[in-house]
Short mmCIF file of C-alpha atoms in Angstrom, two decimals:
data_model
loop_
_atom_site.label_atom_id
_atom_site.label_comp_id
_atom_site.label_asym_id
_atom_site.label_seq_id
_atom_site.Cartn_x
_atom_site.Cartn_y
_atom_site.Cartn_z
CA UNK A 26 0.00 0.00 0.00
CA UNK A 27 1.37 3.41 -1.03
CA UNK A 28 2.13 5.92 1.74
CA UNK A 29 1.35 9.61 1.31
CA UNK A 30 2.40 12.52 3.54
CA UNK A 31 0.04 15.51 3.71
CA UNK A 32 1.48 18.83 4.90
CA UNK A 33 -1.31 21.36 5.39
CA UNK A 34 -1.68 24.11 8.00
CA UNK A 35 -5.52 23.88 7.80
CA UNK A 36 -6.50 20.97 10.05
CA UNK A 37 -9.93 20.58 8.45
CA UNK A 38 -8.43 20.41 4.97
CA UNK A 39 -5.81 17.98 6.20
CA UNK A 40 -8.43 15.62 7.62
CA UNK A 41 -10.66 15.86 4.54
CA UNK A 42 -7.83 14.91 2.18
CA UNK A 43 -6.68 12.16 4.55
CA UNK A 44 -10.14 10.57 4.77
CA UNK A 45 -10.62 10.74 1.01
CA UNK A 46 -7.26 9.13 0.20
CA UNK A 47 -7.63 6.53 2.96
CA UNK A 48 -10.94 5.43 1.39
CA UNK A 49 -9.02 4.98 -1.85
CA UNK A 50 -6.62 2.53 -0.19
CA UNK A 51 -3.68 4.81 0.60
CA UNK A 52 -1.83 5.03 3.91
CA UNK A 53 -1.83 8.68 4.94
CA UNK A 54 0.31 10.60 7.47
CA UNK A 55 -0.48 14.25 8.23
CA UNK A 56 1.27 17.26 9.77
CA UNK A 57 0.65 21.00 9.64
CA UNK A 58 4.26 22.27 10.00
CA UNK A 59 7.07 22.25 7.46
CA UNK A 60 9.87 21.53 9.93
CA UNK A 61 8.06 18.48 11.31
CA UNK A 62 7.31 17.30 7.76
CA UNK A 63 11.01 17.45 6.88
CA UNK A 64 11.85 15.36 9.94
CA UNK A 65 9.18 12.80 9.00
CA UNK A 66 10.50 12.64 5.44
CA UNK A 67 14.02 11.94 6.66
CA UNK A 68 12.84 9.22 9.03
CA UNK A 69 10.43 7.55 6.56
CA UNK A 70 10.14 6.72 2.87
CA UNK A 71 6.97 8.32 1.50
CA UNK A 72 5.77 7.45 -1.97
CA UNK A 73 4.25 10.92 -2.41
CA UNK A 74 4.05 14.26 -0.59
CA UNK A 75 1.06 16.61 -0.80
CA UNK A 76 2.11 20.02 0.51
CA UNK A 77 0.32 23.34 0.88
CA UNK A 78 2.49 26.14 -0.48
CA UNK A 79 1.86 28.35 2.57
CA UNK A 80 2.77 26.85 5.93
CA UNK A 81 3.01 28.60 9.32
CA UNK A 82 6.80 28.24 9.57
CA UNK A 83 8.06 28.04 5.98
CA UNK A 84 6.89 28.63 2.41
CA UNK A 85 6.76 26.03 -0.33
CA UNK A 86 9.92 27.21 -2.11
CA UNK A 87 12.14 26.92 0.96
CA UNK A 88 10.46 23.63 1.91
CA UNK A 89 11.23 22.16 -1.51
CA UNK A 90 14.80 23.51 -1.47
CA UNK A 91 15.47 21.65 1.77
CA UNK A 92 13.69 18.55 0.51
CA UNK A 93 15.89 18.47 -2.61
CA UNK A 94 18.99 18.46 -0.41
CA UNK A 95 17.85 15.75 2.00
CA UNK A 96 15.80 13.53 -0.35
CA UNK A 97 16.04 14.77 -3.95
CA UNK A 98 14.10 11.82 -5.42
CA UNK A 99 10.93 12.66 -3.47
CA UNK A 100 7.72 13.11 -5.48
CA UNK A 101 5.75 16.16 -4.43
CA UNK A 102 2.50 17.88 -5.38
CA UNK A 103 1.91 21.42 -4.14
CA UNK A 104 -1.50 22.95 -3.47
CA UNK A 105 -2.74 26.41 -2.51
CA UNK A 106 -5.78 28.68 -2.54
CA UNK A 107 -3.77 31.47 -4.14
CA UNK A 108 -2.24 30.11 -7.33
CA UNK A 109 0.76 32.19 -8.41
CA UNK A 110 1.94 31.36 -11.93
CA UNK A 111 5.56 32.26 -11.15
CA UNK A 112 5.56 29.91 -8.18
CA UNK A 113 4.05 27.12 -10.26
CA UNK A 114 6.63 27.46 -13.03
CA UNK A 115 9.51 27.68 -10.54
CA UNK A 116 8.43 24.57 -8.63
CA UNK A 117 7.66 22.48 -11.71
CA UNK A 118 11.03 23.36 -13.22
CA UNK A 119 12.73 22.26 -10.03
CA UNK A 120 11.04 18.89 -10.32
CA UNK A 121 7.71 19.12 -8.47
CA UNK A 122 5.14 16.85 -10.12
CA UNK A 123 2.13 19.18 -10.09
CA UNK A 124 0.41 22.17 -8.45
CA UNK A 125 -3.30 22.01 -7.51
CA UNK A 126 -5.64 24.86 -6.73
CA UNK A 127 -7.79 24.75 -3.58
CA UNK A 128 -10.54 23.88 -2.94
CA UNK A 129 -9.52 20.54 -4.38
CA UNK A 130 -11.66 18.64 -6.83
CA UNK A 131 -11.76 15.02 -5.54
CA UNK A 132 -11.69 13.43 -8.99
CA UNK A 133 -8.82 15.65 -10.14
CA UNK A 134 -6.89 15.03 -6.91
CA UNK A 135 -7.22 11.26 -7.22
CA UNK A 136 -6.16 11.32 -10.87
CA UNK A 137 -3.09 13.50 -10.20
CA UNK A 138 -2.09 11.34 -7.22
CA UNK A 139 -2.39 8.15 -9.32
CA UNK A 140 -0.42 9.69 -12.19
CA UNK A 141 2.33 10.88 -9.83
CA UNK A 142 2.64 7.47 -8.18
CA UNK A 143 2.75 5.75 -11.57
CA UNK A 144 5.38 8.13 -12.99
CA UNK A 145 8.99 7.05 -12.87
CA UNK A 146 11.74 8.92 -11.04
CA UNK A 147 13.62 8.93 -14.33
CA UNK A 148 10.88 11.06 -15.89
CA UNK A 149 11.19 13.65 -13.11
CA UNK A 150 14.98 13.62 -13.37
CA UNK A 151 14.81 14.19 -17.12
CA UNK A 152 12.61 17.23 -16.47
CA UNK A 153 15.21 18.63 -14.05
CA UNK A 154 18.07 17.92 -16.46
CA UNK A 155 16.38 19.84 -19.28
CA UNK A 156 15.98 22.85 -17.02
CA UNK A 157 19.63 22.68 -15.90
CA UNK A 158 20.89 22.41 -19.48
CA UNK A 159 18.82 25.42 -20.54
CA UNK A 160 20.16 27.46 -17.64
CA UNK A 161 23.74 26.49 -18.44
CA UNK A 162 23.76 27.61 -22.07
CA UNK A 163 26.88 29.75 -22.63
CA UNK A 164 27.78 29.69 -18.93
CA UNK A 165 31.24 28.82 -17.56
CA UNK A 166 31.88 25.25 -16.46
CA UNK A 167 31.03 24.54 -12.82
CA UNK A 168 29.03 27.77 -12.50
CA UNK A 169 26.00 27.56 -10.21
CA UNK A 170 22.98 29.35 -11.68
CA UNK A 171 21.05 31.18 -8.96
CA UNK A 172 17.27 30.98 -8.86
CA UNK A 173 16.51 33.94 -6.57
CA UNK A 174 15.13 37.10 -8.14
CA UNK A 175 18.41 38.87 -7.28
CA UNK A 176 20.46 36.24 -9.12
CA UNK A 177 18.10 36.13 -12.10
CA UNK A 178 18.30 39.91 -12.44
CA UNK A 179 22.09 39.84 -12.20
CA UNK A 180 22.28 37.16 -14.90
CA UNK A 181 20.14 39.33 -17.20
CA UNK A 182 22.57 42.23 -16.70
CA UNK A 183 25.52 39.95 -17.45
CA UNK A 184 23.86 38.79 -20.66
CA UNK A 185 23.36 42.42 -21.70
CA UNK A 186 26.91 43.63 -21.08
CA UNK A 187 28.91 40.50 -21.96
CA UNK A 188 28.76 40.85 -25.79
CA UNK A 189 29.99 44.47 -25.60
CA UNK A 190 33.47 45.88 -24.98
CA UNK A 191 32.32 47.94 -21.99
CA UNK A 192 34.63 48.12 -19.01
CA UNK A 193 32.83 46.69 -15.99
CA UNK A 194 33.04 47.20 -12.23
CA UNK A 195 31.79 44.29 -10.15
CA UNK A 196 30.84 45.34 -6.62
CA UNK A 197 30.25 42.86 -3.83
CA UNK A 198 31.32 41.70 -0.40
CA UNK A 199 34.27 39.39 0.04
CA UNK A 200 33.42 35.83 -0.96
CA UNK A 201 30.38 36.61 -3.14
CA UNK A 202 31.98 35.16 -6.29
CA UNK A 203 33.06 38.30 -8.15
CA UNK A 204 35.73 36.42 -10.12
CA UNK A 205 33.16 33.81 -11.20
CA UNK A 206 30.94 36.62 -12.50
CA UNK A 207 33.90 38.12 -14.36
CA UNK A 208 34.66 34.76 -15.96
CA UNK A 209 31.02 34.47 -16.97
CA UNK A 210 31.17 37.89 -18.67
CA UNK A 211 34.32 36.78 -20.51
CA UNK A 212 32.94 33.38 -21.53
CA UNK A 213 29.77 34.99 -22.90
CA UNK A 214 31.73 37.58 -24.91
CA UNK A 215 33.40 37.53 -28.32
CA UNK A 216 36.73 37.33 -26.49
CA UNK A 217 36.07 33.90 -24.98
CA UNK A 218 38.65 32.17 -27.21
CA UNK A 219 41.36 34.54 -25.92
CA UNK A 220 43.01 34.66 -22.46
CA UNK A 221 41.27 35.53 -19.21
CA UNK A 222 43.90 36.86 -16.79
CA UNK A 223 42.91 37.33 -13.14
CA UNK A 224 45.06 39.68 -11.05
CA UNK A 225 44.79 40.06 -7.26
CA UNK A 226 45.71 43.72 -6.84
CA UNK A 227 45.77 43.32 -3.06
CA UNK A 228 48.72 40.91 -3.24
CA UNK A 229 50.92 43.17 -5.41
CA UNK A 230 53.24 45.62 -3.67
CA UNK A 231 53.06 49.28 -4.72
CA UNK A 232 56.66 49.10 -5.96
CA UNK A 233 56.00 46.16 -8.29
CA UNK A 234 52.43 46.84 -9.43
CA UNK A 235 53.52 48.72 -12.57
CA UNK A 236 55.91 45.93 -13.52
CA UNK A 237 53.34 43.21 -12.89
CA UNK A 238 50.62 44.90 -14.95
CA UNK A 239 52.64 46.41 -17.78
CA UNK A 240 55.98 44.54 -17.69
CA UNK A 241 59.52 45.91 -17.44
CA UNK A 242 62.74 46.10 -19.43
CA UNK A 243 65.97 44.42 -18.37
CA UNK A 244 67.93 46.61 -15.94
CA UNK A 245 65.07 49.06 -15.42
CA UNK A 246 65.44 48.72 -11.64
CA UNK A 247 67.53 46.82 -9.11
CA UNK A 248 66.85 43.13 -9.49
CA UNK A 249 65.48 43.38 -13.05
CA UNK A 250 68.01 40.91 -14.44
CA UNK A 251 65.76 40.14 -17.40
CA UNK A 252 62.77 41.62 -19.20
CA UNK A 253 59.21 40.79 -18.12
CA UNK A 254 55.93 40.58 -19.99
CA UNK A 255 53.11 42.15 -17.99
CA UNK A 256 49.57 40.90 -17.43
CA UNK A 257 48.11 43.29 -20.01
CA UNK A 258 50.26 41.82 -22.78
CA UNK A 259 49.44 38.29 -21.63
CA UNK A 260 45.73 39.11 -21.88
CA UNK A 261 46.02 40.47 -25.44
CA UNK A 262 42.72 40.00 -27.27
CA UNK A 263 41.03 38.78 -24.10
CA UNK A 264 40.02 40.03 -20.68
CA UNK A 265 42.00 41.17 -17.64
CA UNK A 266 40.26 40.93 -14.28
CA UNK A 267 41.60 43.34 -11.65
CA UNK A 268 40.36 42.06 -8.31
CA UNK A 269 40.27 44.55 -5.38
CA UNK A 270 41.39 47.34 -7.67
CA UNK A 271 41.14 49.91 -4.85
CA UNK A 272 44.48 48.56 -3.55
CA UNK A 273 46.46 49.94 -6.51
CA UNK A 274 48.72 52.90 -5.81
CA UNK A 275 47.83 56.29 -7.27
CA UNK A 276 50.79 56.09 -9.69
CA UNK A 277 49.62 52.73 -11.02
CA UNK A 278 46.07 54.07 -11.25
CA UNK A 279 47.36 56.86 -13.48
CA UNK A 280 49.15 54.35 -15.76
CA UNK A 281 46.00 52.21 -15.88
CA UNK A 282 43.89 55.23 -16.85
CA UNK A 283 46.24 56.00 -19.73
CA UNK A 284 46.12 52.36 -20.88
CA UNK A 285 42.32 52.47 -20.93
CA UNK A 286 42.13 55.80 -22.76
CA UNK A 287 44.95 55.42 -25.27
CA UNK A 288 44.85 51.62 -25.71
CA UNK A 289 48.63 51.50 -25.31
CA UNK A 290 51.00 50.54 -22.49
CA UNK A 291 54.65 51.28 -21.79
CA UNK A 292 56.85 48.88 -19.88
CA UNK A 293 58.68 50.10 -16.79
CA UNK A 294 62.00 51.45 -18.01
CA UNK A 295 60.89 51.29 -21.62
CA UNK A 296 60.19 53.95 -24.25
CA UNK A 297 58.20 51.96 -26.79
CA UNK A 298 54.42 52.14 -26.72
CA UNK A 299 52.74 48.76 -27.12
CA UNK A 300 49.18 48.68 -28.55
CA UNK A 301 46.76 46.57 -26.53
CA UNK A 302 43.31 45.14 -27.18
CA UNK A 303 42.17 44.09 -23.72
CA UNK A 304 38.83 44.34 -21.96
CA UNK A 305 39.10 45.41 -18.33
CA UNK A 306 36.81 44.08 -15.58
CA UNK A 307 37.50 45.44 -12.11
CA UNK A 308 36.17 44.18 -8.80
CA UNK A 309 35.93 45.76 -5.38
CA UNK A 310 34.40 45.18 -1.97
CA UNK A 311 34.50 48.93 -1.30
CA UNK A 312 32.41 51.83 -2.53
CA UNK A 313 34.70 53.15 -5.28
CA UNK A 314 32.55 56.22 -5.90
CA UNK A 315 32.88 57.22 -2.25
CA UNK A 316 36.58 56.42 -2.26
CA UNK A 317 37.08 58.46 -5.45
CA UNK A 318 35.74 61.50 -3.62
CA UNK A 319 38.66 61.19 -1.20
CA UNK A 320 42.36 60.71 -1.92
CA UNK A 321 42.10 56.92 -2.03
CA UNK A 322 41.03 56.40 -5.65
CA UNK A 323 41.28 58.55 -8.76
CA UNK A 324 37.96 60.11 -9.69
CA UNK A 325 38.70 60.03 -13.42
CA UNK A 326 39.69 56.34 -13.29
CA UNK A 327 36.42 55.46 -11.54
CA UNK A 328 34.33 57.13 -14.25
CA UNK A 329 36.44 55.49 -16.97
CA UNK A 330 35.97 52.04 -15.45
CA UNK A 331 32.28 52.40 -14.57
CA UNK A 332 30.78 52.09 -18.03
CA UNK A 333 28.75 49.30 -16.46
CA UNK A 334 28.42 48.33 -12.79
CA UNK A 335 27.33 44.88 -11.62
CA UNK A 336 26.34 44.48 -7.98
CA UNK A 337 26.68 40.94 -6.62
CA UNK A 338 24.20 40.41 -3.73
CA UNK A 339 25.38 38.95 -0.44
CA UNK A 340 24.39 35.34 0.23
CA UNK A 341 22.21 36.36 3.20
CA UNK A 342 20.11 38.44 0.77
CA UNK A 343 19.43 35.54 -1.60
CA UNK A 344 18.64 32.58 0.64
CA UNK A 345 16.66 30.98 -2.20
CA UNK A 346 20.03 30.18 -3.78
CA UNK A 347 21.37 28.49 -0.68
CA UNK A 348 20.12 25.01 -1.54
CA UNK A 349 21.77 25.14 -4.97
CA UNK A 350 25.14 26.09 -3.55
CA UNK A 351 24.90 23.50 -0.77
CA UNK A 352 24.01 20.74 -3.23
CA UNK A 353 26.80 21.82 -5.61
CA UNK A 354 29.48 21.83 -2.89
CA UNK A 355 28.26 18.50 -1.51
CA UNK A 356 28.48 17.00 -4.99
CA UNK A 357 31.92 18.37 -5.92
CA UNK A 358 33.47 17.61 -2.52
CA UNK A 359 32.14 14.04 -2.39
CA UNK A 360 33.55 13.46 -5.87
CA UNK A 361 36.90 14.87 -4.76
CA UNK A 362 36.92 12.62 -1.69
CA UNK A 363 35.66 9.65 -3.72
CA UNK A 364 32.74 9.05 -1.38
CA UNK A 365 28.96 8.88 -1.67
CA UNK A 366 27.23 12.24 -1.65
CA UNK A 367 26.13 12.79 1.97
CA UNK A 368 22.78 14.09 3.21
CA UNK A 369 22.19 16.85 5.75
CA UNK A 370 20.19 16.41 8.93
CA UNK A 371 17.28 18.79 9.53
CA UNK A 372 19.18 20.45 12.36
CA UNK A 373 22.12 21.17 10.04
CA UNK A 374 19.79 22.54 7.37
CA UNK A 375 18.16 24.79 9.97
CA UNK A 376 21.53 26.12 11.10
CA UNK A 377 22.72 26.73 7.53
CA UNK A 378 19.56 28.66 6.66
CA UNK A 379 19.58 30.75 9.85
CA UNK A 380 23.27 31.73 9.66
CA UNK A 381 24.02 35.13 8.12
CA UNK A 382 27.14 34.03 6.16
CA UNK A 383 29.44 37.06 6.56
CA UNK A 384 31.98 35.25 4.38
CA UNK A 385 29.31 34.57 1.74
CA UNK A 386 29.70 31.75 -0.80
CA UNK A 387 33.36 31.19 0.03
CA UNK A 388 32.52 30.60 3.69
CA UNK A 389 29.67 28.26 2.75
CA UNK A 390 31.97 26.29 0.44
CA UNK A 391 34.60 25.88 3.16
CA UNK A 392 31.92 24.90 5.68
CA UNK A 393 30.51 22.17 3.42
CA UNK A 394 33.97 20.88 2.46
CA UNK A 395 34.95 20.59 6.12
CA UNK A 396 31.65 18.92 7.04
CA UNK A 397 32.18 16.26 4.35
CA UNK A 398 35.17 15.01 6.34
CA UNK A 399 32.87 14.18 9.27
CA UNK A 400 30.12 12.20 7.57
CA UNK A 401 28.45 9.72 9.94
CA UNK A 402 28.06 6.01 9.25
CA UNK A 403 24.52 6.52 7.99
CA UNK A 404 25.91 9.00 5.41
CA UNK A 405 24.40 12.03 7.14
CA UNK A 406 26.10 15.24 8.22
CA UNK A 407 25.07 16.25 11.75
CA UNK A 408 25.62 19.51 13.64
CA UNK A 409 28.85 18.32 15.30
CA UNK A 410 30.46 18.47 11.84
CA UNK A 411 29.85 22.22 11.62
CA UNK A 412 32.26 24.90 12.88
CA UNK A 413 31.49 26.30 16.31
CA UNK A 414 30.52 29.75 15.03
CA UNK A 415 27.47 28.25 13.27
CA UNK A 416 26.30 26.36 16.35
CA UNK A 417 27.28 28.62 19.25
CA UNK A 418 26.23 32.02 17.95
CA UNK A 419 27.55 34.92 19.95
CA UNK A 420 25.10 37.38 21.48
CA UNK A 421 25.82 40.21 23.86
CA UNK A 422 22.74 39.41 25.91
CA UNK A 423 23.88 41.24 29.01
CA UNK A 424 23.90 44.47 27.05
CA UNK A 425 20.59 43.65 25.37
CA UNK A 426 18.89 43.02 28.72
CA UNK A 427 19.84 46.49 29.85
CA UNK A 428 18.44 48.12 26.71
CA UNK A 429 15.23 46.13 26.29
CA UNK A 430 13.28 48.15 28.88
CA UNK A 431 14.20 51.65 30.12
CA UNK A 432 15.08 51.68 33.81
CA UNK A 433 12.25 54.07 34.67
CA UNK A 434 9.62 51.75 33.22
CA UNK A 435 8.09 49.93 36.18
CA UNK A 436 4.50 49.35 35.12
CA UNK A 437 3.01 45.84 34.96
CA UNK A 438 3.12 45.65 31.16
CA UNK A 439 6.82 46.56 31.05
CA UNK A 440 7.64 44.09 33.81
CA UNK A 441 5.87 41.29 31.92
CA UNK A 442 7.66 42.27 28.70
CA UNK A 443 11.05 42.13 30.45
CA UNK A 444 10.26 38.77 32.05
CA UNK A 445 9.26 37.40 28.65
CA UNK A 446 12.49 38.64 27.08
CA UNK A 447 14.60 37.05 29.80
CA UNK A 448 12.75 33.75 29.36
CA UNK A 449 13.38 33.80 25.61
CA UNK A 450 17.07 34.50 26.18
CA UNK A 451 17.28 31.66 28.70
CA UNK A 452 15.68 29.17 26.28
CA UNK A 453 17.87 30.32 23.39
CA UNK A 454 20.97 29.66 25.47
CA UNK A 455 19.75 26.20 26.49
CA UNK A 456 19.01 25.28 22.86
CA UNK A 457 22.37 26.67 21.68
CA UNK A 458 20.52 29.42 19.84
CA UNK A 459 18.60 27.02 17.62
CA UNK A 460 15.47 29.12 17.10
CA UNK A 461 13.36 26.21 15.86
CA UNK A 462 14.02 24.24 19.04
CA UNK A 463 13.57 27.36 21.16
CA UNK A 464 10.17 28.03 19.58
CA UNK A 465 9.11 24.44 20.32
CA UNK A 466 10.18 24.77 23.96
CA UNK A 467 8.35 28.10 24.24
CA UNK A 468 5.33 26.56 22.46
CA UNK A 469 5.16 29.32 19.82
CA UNK A 470 5.70 29.38 16.07
CA UNK A 471 9.20 30.16 14.85
CA UNK A 472 7.96 33.29 13.03
CA UNK A 473 6.42 34.52 16.29
CA UNK A 474 9.82 34.08 17.96
CA UNK A 475 11.51 36.08 15.19
CA UNK A 476 8.96 38.87 15.65
CA UNK A 477 9.56 38.97 19.40
CA UNK A 478 13.33 39.06 18.92
CA UNK A 479 12.96 42.10 16.67
CA UNK A 480 10.64 43.86 19.09
CA UNK A 481 13.13 43.26 21.90
CA UNK A 482 16.06 44.55 19.80
CA UNK A 483 17.84 41.21 20.09
CA UNK A 484 20.01 40.64 17.04
CA UNK A 485 20.27 37.13 15.70
#
């Protein structure tokens, strides 16, 4: 007998669907919360999942992202009163079997359930593969295509600027993948058959930056025992990527400006002008416009470079991409280690989604790679495989307790508010700041806990 899991926040709807499917000879398990459903799915093998898109603790997109990491072969049908076409398309492309509008038609429900159970996993996988191939057209190898609206918008901008010869500034925090974006611009341009040269401007000393970028003649300075070809000449016909360009000295900035304007370079110690045909892409984790208004960066160089500016969003601002990156790093690391691709426990998934990722994609990659060294015997990654900063989050609660309620506030309402805040802090500490567990202990929804934390000015 086939087993079906129903995830629906409306108890009456849950019971109605359960009774109907039970009469049609299916074993049915029900729950109204997404986090509990994910735990049930990990502990059991369900033949099919029926899930309402809107749940009290999580929406359908995040639910499916986590499901794809823990049990990617699961068959799922979404349902909702408010049918959003964008949501339908997104979920179906990811591999969901269908999307039904509430109130459900019994005959239609039964037919869709039967079709889903009779469909092969290979059919669903083929659907996913088609989507992945379409997304990867003209993209660099090993590049993860984001699915969040921020990533989709950024990809559209890349597609617009890549075929041109515009100079580009890529802005983004450390670890957001600025070099990967630069490589994508290059690989989607007419210069893709020519070199892509990446230069870390932060690692070049001020004394040698001119030599490294433009080359030098033999004997041009102490230690120049032979001539050197610079990065610009090596990138001839292609693209040069200047990472953390704000670290260049003002003298080198002036030489770079001339190279961009005149399309020629001159080696250190040389007199001959060398024509160049190189596209420049610069990257920075600083605000170059602000820095150009001070003495730190040449104003004229900024305006010459900024023909087109790409802003790479921080990972914490595109959590819908998190599952893709996690799955990618699990796959590549397990291949590197020659081991089976591990699965993540629900607790680990919760911690990964709640963490703010100050180091962005690079930090996530390192976290996953490290965790793959501590896979348990059942091929799961549990929280003890994560670094301590993800598990034991640091809060200055002593300071927060002093600022939650003004000292002069002594009325009953304020006293109750302060007592509630102290209780929440106590439970958070006991649960090692796992907000899902804390909400369960406090017998409130996780979203309610988040709201209370904001009201109490407690950062998390």
